[in-house]
Amino acid sequence: FDFNGTFLADTQACLDAANTILRRFKRPEISIATYRRTMVFPNVDFYVSHGCTRQEILDCAEEIAETWHSVYEARVEQCRTRRGGREVLKILQDEDIARIVVSNHTQQGVERQIERLRLGPFNGVLANPDKATTMRGKVKAQRLEEYVREKRYRASEVLVVGDAPEDI
């Protein structure tokens, strides 16, 4: 399962953080509809699509990541789970089907929200090691591929549930 946006209803928190970054670069804020339509990873591509230059984003990727996370983390504490998520996890657990989180968010951030929301148990959490990872590249799919290979799952045994084109 993807986590953010799929289990965790955090779109507004993500938008607030993204608009903070856009304001920092004196770019216009965007609506939630625009955010949903244009959000991509790596994040540098998202900001470029909203008028920033690739170089200005990459030159201060660490600072941007810190700013984004400070806004996001303050807001995510008020976010809830998506309706039906707990029931799906319970059914899978009862059927002894492995439940894995694969996320573009930080490992620490995902684990904190899983604990806060009392979700799980999950058989694994595959997330980013640091805050700036999503600025530099797309590694979510790579982590999942490595995990599937390591566990020797066949493709027919894996179902990915997410809320973004990259999850496909």
mmCIF file with all atom_site columns, C-alpha atoms in Angstrom:
data_model
loop_
_atom_site.group_PDB
_atom_site.id
_atom_site.type_symbol
_atom_site.label_atom_id
_atom_site.label_alt_id
_atom_site.label_comp_id
_atom_site.label_asym_id
_atom_site.label_entity_id
_atom_site.label_seq_id
_atom_site.pdbx_PDB_ins_code
_atom_site.Cartn_x
_atom_site.Cartn_y
_atom_site.Cartn_z
_atom_site.occupancy
_atom_site.B_iso_or_equiv
_atom_site.pdbx_formal_charge
_atom_site.auth_seq_id
_atom_site.auth_comp_id
_atom_site.auth_asym_id
_atom_site.auth_atom_id
_atom_site.pdbx_PDB_model_num
ATOM 1   C CA . PHE A 1 1   ? 0.000   0.000   0.000   1.00 0.00 ? 1   PHE A CA 1
ATOM 2   C CA . ASP A 1 2   ? 0.988   3.542   -0.674  1.00 0.00 ? 2   ASP A CA 1
ATOM 3   C CA . PHE A 1 3   ? 0.461   5.392   2.617   1.00 0.00 ? 3   PHE A CA 1
ATOM 4   C CA . ASN A 1 4   ? 0.096   9.139   2.158   1.00 0.00 ? 4   ASN A CA 1
ATOM 5   C CA . GLY A 1 5   ? -3.154  9.884   0.387   1.00 0.00 ? 5   GLY A CA 1
ATOM 6   C CA . THR A 1 6   ? -4.151  6.218   0.351   1.00 0.00 ? 6   THR A CA 1
ATOM 7   C CA . PHE A 1 7   ? -4.420  5.362   4.062   1.00 0.00 ? 7   PHE A CA 1
ATOM 8   C CA . LEU A 1 8   ? -3.714  8.818   5.431   1.00 0.00 ? 8   LEU A CA 1
ATOM 9   C CA . ALA A 1 9   ? -6.038  11.637  4.289   1.00 0.00 ? 9   ALA A CA 1
ATOM 10  C CA . ASP A 1 10  ? -3.236  14.197  4.122   1.00 0.00 ? 10  ASP A CA 1
ATOM 11  C CA . THR A 1 11  ? -3.784  15.949  0.788   1.00 0.00 ? 11  THR A CA 1
ATOM 12  C CA . GLN A 1 12  ? -4.505  19.321  2.390   1.00 0.00 ? 12  GLN A CA 1
ATOM 13  C CA . ALA A 1 13  ? -1.365  19.055  4.549   1.00 0.00 ? 13  ALA A CA 1
ATOM 14  C CA . CYS A 1 14  ? 0.683   18.280  1.425   1.00 0.00 ? 14  CYS A CA 1
ATOM 15  C CA . LEU A 1 15  ? -0.891  21.190  -0.447  1.00 0.00 ? 15  LEU A CA 1
ATOM 16  C CA . ASP A 1 16  ? -0.198  23.606  2.411   1.00 0.00 ? 16  ASP A CA 1
ATOM 17  C CA . ALA A 1 17  ? 3.453   22.535  2.435   1.00 0.00 ? 17  ALA A CA 1
ATOM 18  C CA . ALA A 1 18  ? 3.755   22.774  -1.363  1.00 0.00 ? 18  ALA A CA 1
ATOM 19  C CA . ASN A 1 19  ? 2.212   26.252  -1.394  1.00 0.00 ? 19  ASN A CA 1
ATOM 20  C CA . THR A 1 20  ? 4.715   27.343  1.258   1.00 0.00 ? 20  THR A CA 1
ATOM 21  C CA . ILE A 1 21  ? 7.508   26.350  -1.116  1.00 0.00 ? 21  ILE A CA 1
ATOM 22  C CA . LEU A 1 22  ? 5.848   28.036  -4.100  1.00 0.00 ? 22  LEU A CA 1
ATOM 23  C CA . ARG A 1 23  ? 5.489   31.278  -2.086  1.00 0.00 ? 23  ARG A CA 1
ATOM 24  C CA . ARG A 1 24  ? 9.164   31.062  -1.118  1.00 0.00 ? 24  ARG A CA 1
ATOM 25  C CA . PHE A 1 25  ? 10.016  31.162  -4.838  1.00 0.00 ? 25  PHE A CA 1
ATOM 26  C CA . LYS A 1 26  ? 7.423   33.900  -5.471  1.00 0.00 ? 26  LYS A CA 1
ATOM 27  C CA . ARG A 1 27  ? 5.248   31.595  -7.555  1.00 0.00 ? 27  ARG A CA 1
ATOM 28  C CA . PRO A 1 28  ? 1.435   31.602  -7.334  1.00 0.00 ? 28  PRO A CA 1
ATOM 29  C CA . GLU A 1 29  ? -0.251  29.255  -4.912  1.00 0.00 ? 29  GLU A CA 1
ATOM 30  C CA . ILE A 1 30  ? -2.249  26.401  -6.411  1.00 0.00 ? 30  ILE A CA 1
ATOM 31  C CA . SER A 1 31  ? -5.628  24.882  -5.612  1.00 0.00 ? 31  SER A CA 1
ATOM 32  C CA . ILE A 1 32  ? -6.192  21.391  -4.306  1.00 0.00 ? 32  ILE A CA 1
ATOM 33  C CA . ALA A 1 33  ? -7.555  20.372  -7.727  1.00 0.00 ? 33  ALA A CA 1
ATOM 34  C CA . THR A 1 34  ? -4.372  21.609  -9.412  1.00 0.00 ? 34  THR A CA 1
ATOM 35  C CA . TYR A 1 35  ? -2.248  19.868  -6.793  1.00 0.00 ? 35  TYR A CA 1
ATOM 36  C CA . ARG A 1 36  ? -4.025  16.561  -7.386  1.00 0.00 ? 36  ARG A CA 1
ATOM 37  C CA . ARG A 1 37  ? -3.662  16.924  -11.137 1.00 0.00 ? 37  ARG A CA 1
ATOM 38  C CA . THR A 1 38  ? 0.026   17.948  -11.176 1.00 0.00 ? 38  THR A CA 1
ATOM 39  C CA . MET A 1 39  ? 1.708   16.216  -8.227  1.00 0.00 ? 39  MET A CA 1
ATOM 40  C CA . VAL A 1 40  ? 4.608   14.069  -9.452  1.00 0.00 ? 40  VAL A CA 1
ATOM 41  C CA . PHE A 1 41  ? 7.826   12.583  -8.139  1.00 0.00 ? 41  PHE A CA 1
ATOM 42  C CA . PRO A 1 42  ? 10.580  13.505  -7.992  1.00 0.00 ? 42  PRO A CA 1
ATOM 43  C CA . ASN A 1 43  ? 9.317   16.704  -6.391  1.00 0.00 ? 43  ASN A CA 1
ATOM 44  C CA . VAL A 1 44  ? 11.670  18.847  -8.436  1.00 0.00 ? 44  VAL A CA 1
ATOM 45  C CA . ASP A 1 45  ? 9.472   18.073  -11.471 1.00 0.00 ? 45  ASP A CA 1
ATOM 46  C CA . PHE A 1 46  ? 6.368   19.235  -9.585  1.00 0.00 ? 46  PHE A CA 1
ATOM 47  C CA . TYR A 1 47  ? 7.946   22.607  -8.735  1.00 0.00 ? 47  TYR A CA 1
ATOM 48  C CA . VAL A 1 48  ? 9.284   23.019  -12.275 1.00 0.00 ? 48  VAL A CA 1
ATOM 49  C CA . SER A 1 49  ? 5.748   22.468  -13.599 1.00 0.00 ? 49  SER A CA 1
ATOM 50  C CA . HIS A 1 50  ? 4.694   25.440  -11.441 1.00 0.00 ? 50  HIS A CA 1
ATOM 51  C CA . GLY A 1 51  ? 7.285   27.881  -12.733 1.00 0.00 ? 51  GLY A CA 1
ATOM 52  C CA . CYS A 1 52  ? 10.409  27.173  -10.697 1.00 0.00 ? 52  CYS A CA 1
ATOM 53  C CA . THR A 1 53  ? 13.643  26.329  -12.441 1.00 0.00 ? 53  THR A CA 1
ATOM 54  C CA . ARG A 1 54  ? 15.182  22.933  -11.921 1.00 0.00 ? 54  ARG A CA 1
ATOM 55  C CA . GLN A 1 55  ? 18.435  24.511  -10.818 1.00 0.00 ? 55  GLN A CA 1
ATOM 56  C CA . GLU A 1 56  ? 16.930  26.822  -8.188  1.00 0.00 ? 56  GLU A CA 1
ATOM 57  C CA . ILE A 1 57  ? 15.121  23.842  -6.643  1.00 0.00 ? 57  ILE A CA 1
ATOM 58  C CA . LEU A 1 58  ? 18.129  21.511  -6.716  1.00 0.00 ? 58  LEU A CA 1
ATOM 59  C CA . ASP A 1 59  ? 20.431  24.237  -5.361  1.00 0.00 ? 59  ASP A CA 1
ATOM 60  C CA . CYS A 1 60  ? 18.468  24.324  -2.112  1.00 0.00 ? 60  CYS A CA 1
ATOM 61  C CA . ALA A 1 61  ? 16.839  20.863  -2.043  1.00 0.00 ? 61  ALA A CA 1
ATOM 62  C CA . GLU A 1 62  ? 17.760  20.236  1.595   1.00 0.00 ? 62  GLU A CA 1
ATOM 63  C CA . GLU A 1 63  ? 16.316  23.585  2.738   1.00 0.00 ? 63  GLU A CA 1
ATOM 64  C CA . ILE A 1 64  ? 13.145  23.027  0.702   1.00 0.00 ? 64  ILE A CA 1
ATOM 65  C CA . ALA A 1 65  ? 12.721  19.564  2.195   1.00 0.00 ? 65  ALA A CA 1
ATOM 66  C CA . GLU A 1 66  ? 13.141  20.931  5.729   1.00 0.00 ? 66  GLU A CA 1
ATOM 67  C CA . THR A 1 67  ? 10.598  23.682  5.087   1.00 0.00 ? 67  THR A CA 1
ATOM 68  C CA . TRP A 1 68  ? 8.099   21.322  3.439   1.00 0.00 ? 68  TRP A CA 1
ATOM 69  C CA . HIS A 1 69  ? 8.359   18.818  6.282   1.00 0.00 ? 69  HIS A CA 1
ATOM 70  C CA . SER A 1 70  ? 8.039   21.456  9.018   1.00 0.00 ? 70  SER A CA 1
ATOM 71  C CA . VAL A 1 71  ? 4.732   22.663  7.522   1.00 0.00 ? 71  VAL A CA 1
ATOM 72  C CA . TYR A 1 72  ? 3.496   19.160  6.711   1.00 0.00 ? 72  TYR A CA 1
ATOM 73  C CA . GLU A 1 73  ? 4.350   17.582  10.078  1.00 0.00 ? 73  GLU A CA 1
ATOM 74  C CA . ALA A 1 74  ? 2.501   20.329  11.958  1.00 0.00 ? 74  ALA A CA 1
ATOM 75  C CA . ARG A 1 75  ? -0.647  19.703  9.909   1.00 0.00 ? 75  ARG A CA 1
ATOM 76  C CA . VAL A 1 76  ? -0.554  15.916  9.514   1.00 0.00 ? 76  VAL A CA 1
ATOM 77  C CA . GLU A 1 77  ? -1.147  15.406  13.219  1.00 0.00 ? 77  GLU A CA 1
ATOM 78  C CA . GLN A 1 78  ? -4.775  16.395  12.560  1.00 0.00 ? 78  GLN A CA 1
ATOM 79  C CA . CYS A 1 79  ? -5.252  14.049  9.591   1.00 0.00 ? 79  CYS A CA 1
ATOM 80  C CA . ARG A 1 80  ? -7.390  10.938  9.750   1.00 0.00 ? 80  ARG A CA 1
ATOM 81  C CA . THR A 1 81  ? -7.353  7.615   7.963   1.00 0.00 ? 81  THR A CA 1
ATOM 82  C CA . ARG A 1 82  ? -9.310  6.993   4.792   1.00 0.00 ? 82  ARG A CA 1
ATOM 83  C CA . ARG A 1 83  ? -12.683 5.335   5.303   1.00 0.00 ? 83  ARG A CA 1
ATOM 84  C CA . GLY A 1 84  ? -12.487 1.551   5.025   1.00 0.00 ? 84  GLY A CA 1
ATOM 85  C CA . GLY A 1 85  ? -8.719  1.327   5.442   1.00 0.00 ? 85  GLY A CA 1
ATOM 86  C CA . ARG A 1 86  ? -8.785  -0.374  8.820   1.00 0.00 ? 86  ARG A CA 1
ATOM 87  C CA . GLU A 1 87  ? -11.339 -2.894  7.609   1.00 0.00 ? 87  GLU A CA 1
ATOM 88  C CA . VAL A 1 88  ? -9.202  -3.798  4.592   1.00 0.00 ? 88  VAL A CA 1
ATOM 89  C CA . LEU A 1 89  ? -6.156  -4.300  6.817   1.00 0.00 ? 89  LEU A CA 1
ATOM 90  C CA . LYS A 1 90  ? -8.159  -6.513  9.194   1.00 0.00 ? 90  LYS A CA 1
ATOM 91  C CA . ILE A 1 91  ? -9.426  -8.718  6.358   1.00 0.00 ? 91  ILE A CA 1
ATOM 92  C CA . LEU A 1 92  ? -5.909  -9.125  4.961   1.00 0.00 ? 92  LEU A CA 1
ATOM 93  C CA . GLN A 1 93  ? -4.524  -9.897  8.411   1.00 0.00 ? 93  GLN A CA 1
ATOM 94  C CA . ASP A 1 94  ? -7.255  -12.485 9.028   1.00 0.00 ? 94  ASP A CA 1
ATOM 95  C CA . GLU A 1 95  ? -6.377  -14.116 5.699   1.00 0.00 ? 95  GLU A CA 1
ATOM 96  C CA . ASP A 1 96  ? -2.650  -14.027 6.595   1.00 0.00 ? 96  ASP A CA 1
ATOM 97  C CA . ILE A 1 97  ? -1.864  -11.838 3.582   1.00 0.00 ? 97  ILE A CA 1
ATOM 98  C CA . ALA A 1 98  ? 1.267   -9.712  3.908   1.00 0.00 ? 98  ALA A CA 1
ATOM 99  C CA . ARG A 1 99  ? 0.665   -5.976  4.230   1.00 0.00 ? 99  ARG A CA 1
ATOM 100 C CA . ILE A 1 100 ? 3.502   -3.681  3.192   1.00 0.00 ? 100 ILE A CA 1
ATOM 101 C CA . VAL A 1 101 ? 3.645   0.114   3.124   1.00 0.00 ? 101 VAL A CA 1
ATOM 102 C CA . VAL A 1 102 ? 5.714   1.629   0.343   1.00 0.00 ? 102 VAL A CA 1
ATOM 103 C CA . SER A 1 103 ? 5.956   5.409   0.536   1.00 0.00 ? 103 SER A CA 1
ATOM 104 C CA . ASN A 1 104 ? 7.714   8.489   -0.785  1.00 0.00 ? 104 ASN A CA 1
ATOM 105 C CA . HIS A 1 105 ? 7.510   9.948   2.714   1.00 0.00 ? 105 HIS A CA 1
ATOM 106 C CA . THR A 1 106 ? 10.192  9.399   5.361   1.00 0.00 ? 106 THR A CA 1
ATOM 107 C CA . GLN A 1 107 ? 10.476  6.121   7.225   1.00 0.00 ? 107 GLN A CA 1
ATOM 108 C CA . GLN A 1 108 ? 10.220  7.955   10.536  1.00 0.00 ? 108 GLN A CA 1
ATOM 109 C CA . GLY A 1 109 ? 7.203   9.995   9.409   1.00 0.00 ? 109 GLY A CA 1
ATOM 110 C CA . VAL A 1 110 ? 5.248   6.981   8.152   1.00 0.00 ? 110 VAL A CA 1
ATOM 111 C CA . GLU A 1 111 ? 6.019   4.930   11.251  1.00 0.00 ? 111 GLU A CA 1
ATOM 112 C CA . ARG A 1 112 ? 4.951   7.826   13.500  1.00 0.00 ? 112 ARG A CA 1
ATOM 113 C CA . GLN A 1 113 ? 1.582   8.099   11.733  1.00 0.00 ? 113 GLN A CA 1
ATOM 114 C CA . ILE A 1 114 ? 1.030   4.323   11.776  1.00 0.00 ? 114 ILE A CA 1
ATOM 115 C CA . GLU A 1 115 ? 1.588   4.388   15.532  1.00 0.00 ? 115 GLU A CA 1
ATOM 116 C CA . ARG A 1 116 ? -0.520  7.524   16.107  1.00 0.00 ? 116 ARG A CA 1
ATOM 117 C CA . LEU A 1 117 ? -3.425  6.110   14.123  1.00 0.00 ? 117 LEU A CA 1
ATOM 118 C CA . ARG A 1 118 ? -3.004  2.595   15.540  1.00 0.00 ? 118 ARG A CA 1
ATOM 119 C CA . LEU A 1 119 ? -2.845  1.055   12.074  1.00 0.00 ? 119 LEU A CA 1
ATOM 120 C CA . GLY A 1 120 ? -1.414  -2.271  11.216  1.00 0.00 ? 120 GLY A CA 1
ATOM 121 C CA . PRO A 1 121 ? 0.272   -4.427  11.916  1.00 0.00 ? 121 PRO A CA 1
ATOM 122 C CA . PHE A 1 122 ? 2.244   -4.145  8.702   1.00 0.00 ? 122 PHE A CA 1
ATOM 123 C CA . ASN A 1 123 ? 4.802   -6.712  7.594   1.00 0.00 ? 123 ASN A CA 1
ATOM 124 C CA . GLY A 1 124 ? 7.100   -3.938  6.457   1.00 0.00 ? 124 GLY A CA 1
ATOM 125 C CA . VAL A 1 125 ? 7.440   -0.219  5.873   1.00 0.00 ? 125 VAL A CA 1
ATOM 126 C CA . LEU A 1 126 ? 9.515   0.796   2.867   1.00 0.00 ? 126 LEU A CA 1
ATOM 127 C CA . ALA A 1 127 ? 10.015  4.564   2.932   1.00 0.00 ? 127 ALA A CA 1
ATOM 128 C CA . ASN A 1 128 ? 12.661  7.216   2.390   1.00 0.00 ? 128 ASN A CA 1
ATOM 129 C CA . PRO A 1 129 ? 15.683  7.417   4.681   1.00 0.00 ? 129 PRO A CA 1
ATOM 130 C CA . ASP A 1 130 ? 15.735  11.229  4.734   1.00 0.00 ? 130 ASP A CA 1
ATOM 131 C CA . LYS A 1 131 ? 13.600  14.278  4.011   1.00 0.00 ? 131 LYS A CA 1
ATOM 132 C CA . ALA A 1 132 ? 15.220  15.312  0.731   1.00 0.00 ? 132 ALA A CA 1
ATOM 133 C CA . THR A 1 133 ? 15.049  11.942  -1.055  1.00 0.00 ? 133 THR A CA 1
ATOM 134 C CA . THR A 1 134 ? 11.933  12.877  -3.038  1.00 0.00 ? 134 THR A CA 1
ATOM 135 C CA . MET A 1 135 ? 13.665  15.999  -4.355  1.00 0.00 ? 135 MET A CA 1
ATOM 136 C CA . ARG A 1 136 ? 16.460  13.936  -5.879  1.00 0.00 ? 136 ARG A CA 1
ATOM 137 C CA . GLY A 1 137 ? 14.683  11.033  -7.505  1.00 0.00 ? 137 GLY A CA 1
ATOM 138 C CA . LYS A 1 138 ? 12.040  8.367   -7.548  1.00 0.00 ? 138 LYS A CA 1
ATOM 139 C CA . VAL A 1 139 ? 13.052  5.427   -5.387  1.00 0.00 ? 139 VAL A CA 1
ATOM 140 C CA . LYS A 1 140 ? 9.698   4.083   -4.145  1.00 0.00 ? 140 LYS A CA 1
ATOM 141 C CA . ALA A 1 141 ? 9.328   1.676   -7.059  1.00 0.00 ? 141 ALA A CA 1
ATOM 142 C CA . GLN A 1 142 ? 12.935  0.523   -6.662  1.00 0.00 ? 142 GLN A CA 1
ATOM 143 C CA . ARG A 1 143 ? 12.406  -0.268  -2.978  1.00 0.00 ? 143 ARG A CA 1
ATOM 144 C CA . LEU A 1 144 ? 9.288   -2.273  -3.801  1.00 0.00 ? 144 LEU A CA 1
ATOM 145 C CA . GLU A 1 145 ? 11.016  -4.182  -6.602  1.00 0.00 ? 145 GLU A CA 1
ATOM 146 C CA . GLU A 1 146 ? 13.903  -5.082  -4.281  1.00 0.00 ? 146 GLU A CA 1
ATOM 147 C CA . TYR A 1 147 ? 11.492  -6.202  -1.563  1.00 0.00 ? 147 TYR A CA 1
ATOM 148 C CA . VAL A 1 148 ? 9.485   -8.395  -3.969  1.00 0.00 ? 148 VAL A CA 1
ATOM 149 C CA . ARG A 1 149 ? 12.698  -9.940  -5.314  1.00 0.00 ? 149 ARG A CA 1
ATOM 150 C CA . GLU A 1 150 ? 14.073  -10.506 -1.791  1.00 0.00 ? 150 GLU A CA 1
ATOM 151 C CA . LYS A 1 151 ? 10.851  -12.205 -0.646  1.00 0.00 ? 151 LYS A CA 1
ATOM 152 C CA . ARG A 1 152 ? 10.696  -14.174 -3.912  1.00 0.00 ? 152 ARG A CA 1
ATOM 153 C CA . TYR A 1 153 ? 7.124   -13.140 -4.647  1.00 0.00 ? 153 TYR A CA 1
ATOM 154 C CA . ARG A 1 154 ? 5.796   -13.772 -8.129  1.00 0.00 ? 154 ARG A CA 1
ATOM 155 C CA . ALA A 1 155 ? 4.224   -10.799 -9.897  1.00 0.00 ? 155 ALA A CA 1
ATOM 156 C CA . SER A 1 156 ? 0.846   -12.562 -9.718  1.00 0.00 ? 156 SER A CA 1
ATOM 157 C CA . GLU A 1 157 ? 1.123   -12.527 -5.911  1.00 0.00 ? 157 GLU A CA 1
ATOM 158 C CA . VAL A 1 158 ? 1.494   -8.754  -5.591  1.00 0.00 ? 158 VAL A CA 1
ATOM 159 C CA . LEU A 1 159 ? -1.228  -6.107  -5.618  1.00 0.00 ? 159 LEU A CA 1
ATOM 160 C CA . VAL A 1 160 ? -0.243  -2.451  -5.301  1.00 0.00 ? 160 VAL A CA 1
ATOM 161 C CA . VAL A 1 161 ? -2.844  -0.049  -3.918  1.00 0.00 ? 161 VAL A CA 1
ATOM 162 C CA . GLY A 1 162 ? -2.188  3.659   -4.300  1.00 0.00 ? 162 GLY A CA 1
ATOM 163 C CA . ASP A 1 163 ? -3.561  7.021   -5.311  1.00 0.00 ? 163 ASP A CA 1
ATOM 164 C CA . ALA A 1 164 ? -1.114  8.242   -7.957  1.00 0.00 ? 164 ALA A CA 1
ATOM 165 C CA . PRO A 1 165 ? -0.022  7.272   -11.481 1.00 0.00 ? 165 PRO A CA 1
ATOM 166 C CA . GLU A 1 166 ? 3.395   6.224   -10.156 1.00 0.00 ? 166 GLU A CA 1
ATOM 167 C CA . ASP A 1 167 ? 1.684   3.531   -8.085  1.00 0.00 ? 167 ASP A CA 1
ATOM 168 C CA . ILE A 1 168 ? 0.575   1.845   -11.298 1.00 0.00 ? 168 ILE A CA 1
#
